[in-house]
Coordinates of C-alpha atoms in Angstrom, one line a residue:
X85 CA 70.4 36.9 29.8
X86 CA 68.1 39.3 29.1
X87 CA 69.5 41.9 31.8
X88 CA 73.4 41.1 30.5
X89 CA 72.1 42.8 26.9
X90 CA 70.2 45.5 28.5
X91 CA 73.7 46.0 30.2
X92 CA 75.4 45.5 27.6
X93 CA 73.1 47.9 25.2
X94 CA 73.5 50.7 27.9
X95 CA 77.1 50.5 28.0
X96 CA 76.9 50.9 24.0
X97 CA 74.8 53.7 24.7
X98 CA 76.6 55.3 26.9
X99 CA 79.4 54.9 24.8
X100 CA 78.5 56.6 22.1
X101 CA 77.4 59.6 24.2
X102 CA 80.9 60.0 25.7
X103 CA 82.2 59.7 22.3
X104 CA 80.7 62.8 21.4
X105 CA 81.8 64.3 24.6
X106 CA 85.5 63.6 24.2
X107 CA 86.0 63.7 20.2
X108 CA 83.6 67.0 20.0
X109 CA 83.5 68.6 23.1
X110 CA 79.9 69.3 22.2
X111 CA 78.3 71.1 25.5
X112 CA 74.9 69.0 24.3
X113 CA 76.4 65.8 24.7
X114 CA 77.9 67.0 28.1
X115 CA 74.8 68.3 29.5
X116 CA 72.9 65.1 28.4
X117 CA 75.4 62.8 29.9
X118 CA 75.0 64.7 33.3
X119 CA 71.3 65.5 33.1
X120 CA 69.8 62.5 31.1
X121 CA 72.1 59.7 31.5
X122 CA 73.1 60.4 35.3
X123 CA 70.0 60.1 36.5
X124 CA 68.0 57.7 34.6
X125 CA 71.1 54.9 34.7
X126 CA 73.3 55.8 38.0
X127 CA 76.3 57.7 38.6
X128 CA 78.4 54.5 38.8
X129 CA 77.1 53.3 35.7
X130 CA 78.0 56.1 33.8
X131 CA 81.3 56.9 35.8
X132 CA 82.8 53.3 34.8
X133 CA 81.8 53.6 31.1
X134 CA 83.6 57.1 31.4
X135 CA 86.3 55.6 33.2
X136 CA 86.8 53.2 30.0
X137 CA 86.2 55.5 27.8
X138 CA 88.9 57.5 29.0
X139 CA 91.5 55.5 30.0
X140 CA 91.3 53.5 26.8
X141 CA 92.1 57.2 25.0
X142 CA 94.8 58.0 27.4
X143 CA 96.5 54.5 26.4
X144 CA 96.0 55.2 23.0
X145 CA 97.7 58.2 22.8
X146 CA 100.5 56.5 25.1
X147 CA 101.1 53.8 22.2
X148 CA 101.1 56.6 19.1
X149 CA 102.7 59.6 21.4
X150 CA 106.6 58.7 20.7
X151 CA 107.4 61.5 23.2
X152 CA 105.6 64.2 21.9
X153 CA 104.3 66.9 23.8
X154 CA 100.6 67.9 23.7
X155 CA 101.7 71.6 24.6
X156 CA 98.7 74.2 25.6
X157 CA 97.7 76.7 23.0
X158 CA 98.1 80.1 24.6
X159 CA 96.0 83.0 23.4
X160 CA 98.8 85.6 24.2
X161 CA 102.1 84.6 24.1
X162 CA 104.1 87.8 23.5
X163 CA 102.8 89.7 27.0
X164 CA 105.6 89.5 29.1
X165 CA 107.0 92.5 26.5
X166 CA 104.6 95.0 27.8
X167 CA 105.5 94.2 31.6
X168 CA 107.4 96.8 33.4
X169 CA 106.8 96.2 37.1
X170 CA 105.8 93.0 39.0
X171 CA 104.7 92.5 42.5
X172 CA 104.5 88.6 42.1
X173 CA 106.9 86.4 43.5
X174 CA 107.3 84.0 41.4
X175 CA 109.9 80.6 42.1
X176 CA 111.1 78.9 39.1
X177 CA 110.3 75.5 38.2
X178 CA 113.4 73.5 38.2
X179 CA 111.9 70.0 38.1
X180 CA 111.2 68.4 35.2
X181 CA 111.0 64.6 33.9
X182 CA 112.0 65.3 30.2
X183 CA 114.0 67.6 27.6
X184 CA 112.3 70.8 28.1
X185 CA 110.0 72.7 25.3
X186 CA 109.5 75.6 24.5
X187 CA 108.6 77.8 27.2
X188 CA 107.9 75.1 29.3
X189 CA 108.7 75.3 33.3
X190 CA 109.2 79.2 32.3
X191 CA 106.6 82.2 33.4
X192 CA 105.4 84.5 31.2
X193 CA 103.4 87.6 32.7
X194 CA 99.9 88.1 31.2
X195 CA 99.0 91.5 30.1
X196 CA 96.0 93.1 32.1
X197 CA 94.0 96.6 30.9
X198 CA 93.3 96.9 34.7
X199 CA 96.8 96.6 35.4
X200 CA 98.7 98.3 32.6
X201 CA 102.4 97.6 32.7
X202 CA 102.2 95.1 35.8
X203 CA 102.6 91.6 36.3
X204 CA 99.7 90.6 38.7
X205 CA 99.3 87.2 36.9
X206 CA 101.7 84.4 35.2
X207 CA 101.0 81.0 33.3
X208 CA 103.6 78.1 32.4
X209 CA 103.1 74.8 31.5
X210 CA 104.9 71.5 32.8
X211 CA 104.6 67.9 32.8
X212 CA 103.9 66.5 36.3
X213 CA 104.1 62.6 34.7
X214 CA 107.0 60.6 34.0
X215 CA 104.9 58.2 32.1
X216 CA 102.5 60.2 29.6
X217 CA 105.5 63.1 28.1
X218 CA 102.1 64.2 26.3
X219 CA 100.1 65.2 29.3
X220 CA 101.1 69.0 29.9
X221 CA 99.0 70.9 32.6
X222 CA 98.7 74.7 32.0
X223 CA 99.0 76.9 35.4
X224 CA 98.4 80.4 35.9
X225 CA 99.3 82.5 39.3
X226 CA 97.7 85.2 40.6
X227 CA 99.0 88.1 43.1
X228 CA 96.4 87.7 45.8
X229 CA 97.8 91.4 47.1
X230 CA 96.4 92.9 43.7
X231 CA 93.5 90.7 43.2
X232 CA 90.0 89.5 45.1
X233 CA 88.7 86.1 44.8
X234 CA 85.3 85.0 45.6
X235 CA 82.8 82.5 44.7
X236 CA 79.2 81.8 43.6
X237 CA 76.6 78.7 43.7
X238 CA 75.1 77.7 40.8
X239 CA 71.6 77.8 40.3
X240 CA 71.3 73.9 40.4
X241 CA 74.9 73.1 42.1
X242 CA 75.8 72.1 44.6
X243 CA 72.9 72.8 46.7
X244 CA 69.5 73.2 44.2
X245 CA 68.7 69.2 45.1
X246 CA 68.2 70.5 48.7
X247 CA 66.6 73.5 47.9
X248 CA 69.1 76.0 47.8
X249 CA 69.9 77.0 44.8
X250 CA 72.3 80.0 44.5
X251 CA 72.3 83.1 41.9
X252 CA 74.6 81.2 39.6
X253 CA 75.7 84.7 38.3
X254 CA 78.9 87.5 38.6
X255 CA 77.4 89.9 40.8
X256 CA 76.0 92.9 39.2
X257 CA 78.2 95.5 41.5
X258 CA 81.0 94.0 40.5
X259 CA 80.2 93.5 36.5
X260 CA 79.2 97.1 36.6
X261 CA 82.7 98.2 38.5
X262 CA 84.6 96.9 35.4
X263 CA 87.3 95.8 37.8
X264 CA 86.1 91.7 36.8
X265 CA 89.6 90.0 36.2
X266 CA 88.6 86.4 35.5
X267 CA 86.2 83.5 36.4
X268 CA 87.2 80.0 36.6
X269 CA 85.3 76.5 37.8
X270 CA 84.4 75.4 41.4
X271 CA 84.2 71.9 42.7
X272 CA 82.3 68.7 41.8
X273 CA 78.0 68.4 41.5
X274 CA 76.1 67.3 44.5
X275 CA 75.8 63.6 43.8
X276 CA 79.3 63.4 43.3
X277 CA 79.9 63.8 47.0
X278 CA 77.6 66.8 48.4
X279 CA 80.8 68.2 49.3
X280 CA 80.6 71.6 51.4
X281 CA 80.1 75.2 50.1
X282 CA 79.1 78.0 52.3
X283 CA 78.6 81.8 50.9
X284 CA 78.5 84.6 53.5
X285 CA 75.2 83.9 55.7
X286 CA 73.9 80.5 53.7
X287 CA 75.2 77.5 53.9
X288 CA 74.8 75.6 51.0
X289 CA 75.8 72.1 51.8
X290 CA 77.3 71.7 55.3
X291 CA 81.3 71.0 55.9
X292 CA 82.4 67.1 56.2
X293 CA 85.8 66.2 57.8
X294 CA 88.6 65.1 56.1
X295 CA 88.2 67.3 52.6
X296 CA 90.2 69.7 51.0
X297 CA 88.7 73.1 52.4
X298 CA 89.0 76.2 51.0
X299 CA 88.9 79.2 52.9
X300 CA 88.0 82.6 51.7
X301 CA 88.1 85.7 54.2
X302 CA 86.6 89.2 54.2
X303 CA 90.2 90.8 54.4
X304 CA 91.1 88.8 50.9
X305 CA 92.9 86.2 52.6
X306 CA 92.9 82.4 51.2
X307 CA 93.7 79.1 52.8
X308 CA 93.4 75.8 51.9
X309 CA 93.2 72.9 54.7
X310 CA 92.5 69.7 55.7
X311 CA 89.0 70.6 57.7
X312 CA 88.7 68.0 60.8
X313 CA 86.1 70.5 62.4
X314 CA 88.2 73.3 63.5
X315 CA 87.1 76.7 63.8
X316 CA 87.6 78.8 61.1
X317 CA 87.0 82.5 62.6
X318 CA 84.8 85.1 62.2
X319 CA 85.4 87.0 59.1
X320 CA 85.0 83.9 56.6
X321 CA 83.3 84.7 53.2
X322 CA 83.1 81.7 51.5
X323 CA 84.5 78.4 52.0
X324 CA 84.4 75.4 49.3
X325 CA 85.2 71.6 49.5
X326 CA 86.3 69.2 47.1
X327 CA 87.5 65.4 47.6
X328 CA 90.5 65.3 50.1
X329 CA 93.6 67.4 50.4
X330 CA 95.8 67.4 47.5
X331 CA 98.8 68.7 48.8
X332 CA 98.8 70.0 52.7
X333 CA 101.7 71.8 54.6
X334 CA 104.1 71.8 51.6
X335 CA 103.5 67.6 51.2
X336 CA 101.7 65.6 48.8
X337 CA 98.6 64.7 50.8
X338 CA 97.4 62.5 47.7
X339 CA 100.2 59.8 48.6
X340 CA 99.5 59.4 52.3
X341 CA 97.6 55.9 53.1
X342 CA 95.1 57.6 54.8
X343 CA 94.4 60.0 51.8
X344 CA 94.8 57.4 49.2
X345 CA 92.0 55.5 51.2
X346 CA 89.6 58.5 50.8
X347 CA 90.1 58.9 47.4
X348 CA 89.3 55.6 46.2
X349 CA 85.9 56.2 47.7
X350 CA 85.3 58.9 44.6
X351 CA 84.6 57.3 41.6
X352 CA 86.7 59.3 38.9
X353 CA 89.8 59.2 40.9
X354 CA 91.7 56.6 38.4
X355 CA 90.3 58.1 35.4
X356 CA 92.5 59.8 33.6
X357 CA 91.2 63.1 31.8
X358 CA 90.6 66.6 32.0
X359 CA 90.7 68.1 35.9
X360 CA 91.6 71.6 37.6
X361 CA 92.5 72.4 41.0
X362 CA 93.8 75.4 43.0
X363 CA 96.8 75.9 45.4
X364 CA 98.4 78.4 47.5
X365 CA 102.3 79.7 47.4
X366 CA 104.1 80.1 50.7
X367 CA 104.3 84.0 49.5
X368 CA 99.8 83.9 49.2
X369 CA 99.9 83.4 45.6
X370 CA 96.8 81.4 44.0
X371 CA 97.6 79.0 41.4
X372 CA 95.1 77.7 39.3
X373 CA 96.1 74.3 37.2
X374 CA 94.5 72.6 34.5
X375 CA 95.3 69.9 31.9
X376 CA 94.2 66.7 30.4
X377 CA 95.7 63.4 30.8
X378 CA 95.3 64.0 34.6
X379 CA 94.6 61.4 37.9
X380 CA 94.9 63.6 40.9
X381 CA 98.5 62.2 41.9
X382 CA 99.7 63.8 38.4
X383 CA 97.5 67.2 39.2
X384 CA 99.1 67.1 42.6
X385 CA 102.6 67.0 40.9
X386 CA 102.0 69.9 38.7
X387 CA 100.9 72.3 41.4
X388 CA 103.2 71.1 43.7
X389 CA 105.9 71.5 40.8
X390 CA 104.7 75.2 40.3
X391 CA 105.3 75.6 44.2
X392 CA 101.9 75.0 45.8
X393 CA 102.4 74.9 49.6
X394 CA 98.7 73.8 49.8
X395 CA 96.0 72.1 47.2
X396 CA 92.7 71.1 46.2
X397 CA 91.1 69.3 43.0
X398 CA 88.4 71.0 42.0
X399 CA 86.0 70.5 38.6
X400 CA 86.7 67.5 36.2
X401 CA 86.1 66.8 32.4
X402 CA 86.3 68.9 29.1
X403 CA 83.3 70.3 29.3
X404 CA 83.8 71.8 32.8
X405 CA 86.9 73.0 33.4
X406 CA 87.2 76.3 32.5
X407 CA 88.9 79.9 33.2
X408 CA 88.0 83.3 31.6
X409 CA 90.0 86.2 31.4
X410 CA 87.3 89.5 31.4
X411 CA 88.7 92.7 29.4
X412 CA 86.8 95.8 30.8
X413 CA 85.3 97.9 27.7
X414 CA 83.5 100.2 29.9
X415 CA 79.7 100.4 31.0
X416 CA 79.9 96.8 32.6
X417 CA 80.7 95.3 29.0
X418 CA 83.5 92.9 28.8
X419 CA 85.5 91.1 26.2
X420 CA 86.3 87.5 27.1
X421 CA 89.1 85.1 26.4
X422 CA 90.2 81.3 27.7
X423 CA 93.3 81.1 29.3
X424 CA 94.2 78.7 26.0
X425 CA 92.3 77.6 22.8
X426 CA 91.8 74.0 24.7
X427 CA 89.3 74.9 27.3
X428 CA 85.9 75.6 27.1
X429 CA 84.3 79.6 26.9
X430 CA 82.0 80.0 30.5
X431 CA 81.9 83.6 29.9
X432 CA 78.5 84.1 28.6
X433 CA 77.0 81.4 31.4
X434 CA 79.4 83.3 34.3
X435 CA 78.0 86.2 32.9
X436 CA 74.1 85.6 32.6
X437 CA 74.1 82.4 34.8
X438 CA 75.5 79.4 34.8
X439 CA 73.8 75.8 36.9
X440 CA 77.4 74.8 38.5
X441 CA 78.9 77.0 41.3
X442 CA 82.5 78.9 40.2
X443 CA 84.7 81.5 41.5
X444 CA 85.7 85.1 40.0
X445 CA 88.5 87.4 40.4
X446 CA 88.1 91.0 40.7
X447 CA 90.4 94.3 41.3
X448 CA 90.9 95.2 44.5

């Protein structure tokens, strides 16, 4: 009896905690949940009281939605005006599941100082689930031709539990270049799976079979696999893993037996809430995806929908997905801005350093 109400006071706890999370967004309550909470009552614990937290607000909002859409709140929406030239090739989005919105399934180039007059970078939104017409998941993609990505481990994640923690910062060549472009979030915390991540010479966390890999090379070059232990060449920069495959070869990966099997082994795959994730075009275009309301079937859908040959999940939560755009002012300095009023502002932990791992985009 006595451990049922110590249960039963946690859960309470806990409660209350994720409360603050969800209703405030407050990085406190996030950072307690994940630093406090985590380890002094077990991941599992705290993932099911999450998972009840969230699901109970998702069904909520499906009883008082009546169809309406919970559109992203862009910071520029005028942009596509100053565009003159674009190398992107971009595919229109012709599936959809209800009576479009406005602007919605159509892309709109974002304006760049490093790239005046050109479309290097576009962001839509669509709605990848048939059953929640509220759940809208913002995408942005990126001309890999124009553009750099790489990636950096955080000073605690993924790898500080094994004693190798990373810089956790931009690098200062490329802060001082003033060619930064943007910085979004990288994959899940080591207890969550100790999922690979390898920069240049260091390993970080050794590669596990059957995750969704992504592949960086030293010519620019991005891929994202299924890693079953093949070799990966030479000239790799980075590489990052995070749960399995999302969408592989042009299919949805997610829907396979085999990959639903994997991803009931990770804990927050039926919650539905805030998650990111990355794909590729057949033309080498990066897509980056985020939105709330999310499993990773529906995450899937959106890339997929946006014309994703290839897909990972990546960071999960309000708290922690994020992506920065970085506006050169000269001497290093940089003014900062979220892809929409929604998400979270990294830019002074992507900046200065930051605990989690993430990647950045820079001018080639």
């Amino acid at each position: 009896m006595k451990t049922f109400k110590r249960l039963l006071l946690l859960a309470f706890f806990l409660l209350f905690i994720l409360i603050l999370f969800i209703k405030f967004d407050t990085p406190a309550a996030a950072e307690f949940t994940d630093n406090v909470l985590r380890p002094l009552f077990g991941n599992q614990a705290v993932v099911f009281v999450e998972k009840i937290f969230y699901n109970l607000s998702d069904k909520a909002q499906q009883l008082t939605s009546h169809d309406n859409l919970i559109s992203p709140q862009f910071i520029e929406d005028s942009s596509s005006a100053t565009i003159s030239a674009s190398r992107l090739n971009i595919n229109p989005i012709s599936q959809h599941y209800f009576p479009l919105s406005k602007n919605e399934n159509v892309w709109k180039y974002k304006s760049l100082k490093l790239f005046p007059n050109e479309g290097v970078m576009a962001y839509t939104y669509v709605r990848p689930d048939p059953d929640r017409p509220y759940a809208s998941v913002t995408i942005i993609q990126i001309d890999m031709k124009a553009i750099r990505m790489s990636t950096v481990a955080g000073k605690k994640e993924p790898a500080g539990k094994v004693g190798k923690p990373g810089p956790g910062v931009i690098p200062q060549d490329i802060i001082d270049s003033n060619n930064l472009v943007a910085a979004f979030d990288g994959g899940f915390q080591y207890r969550d799976g100790q999922y690979g991540m390898v920069v240049g010479d260091t390993t970080y966390l050794p590669l596990k079979p059957d995750l969704g890999t992504l592949v960086g090379y030293n010519d620019g070059t991005l891929k994202i696999i299924n890693y079953s232990g093949q070799d990966l060449g030479n000239n790799v920069e980075f590489i990052r893993q995070n749960c399995p495959i999302l969408i592989n070869n042009g299919e949805m990966s997610v829907l396979n037996p085999k990959n639903k099997s994997l991803w009931g082994r990770t804990l927050t795959s039926d919650i539905y809430t805030w998650r990111s994730g990355v794909g590729l075009t057949a033309e080498g275009n990066l897509l980056f995806a985020v939105g709330n309301n999310l499993t990773p079937v529906t995450l899937a859908q959106a890339l997929k929908m946006a014309g994703a040959n290839s897909a990972i999940q990546l960071d999960i939560n309000p708290y922690w997905v994020r992506f920065n755009f970085f506006d050169p002012q000269g001497n290093g300095k940089y003014q900062s801005s979220t892809l929409t009023k929604q998400l979270f502002d990294g830019s002074k932990q992507y900046l200065s350093g930051y605990n989690k791992d993430f990647f950045y985009l820079y001018k080639k």
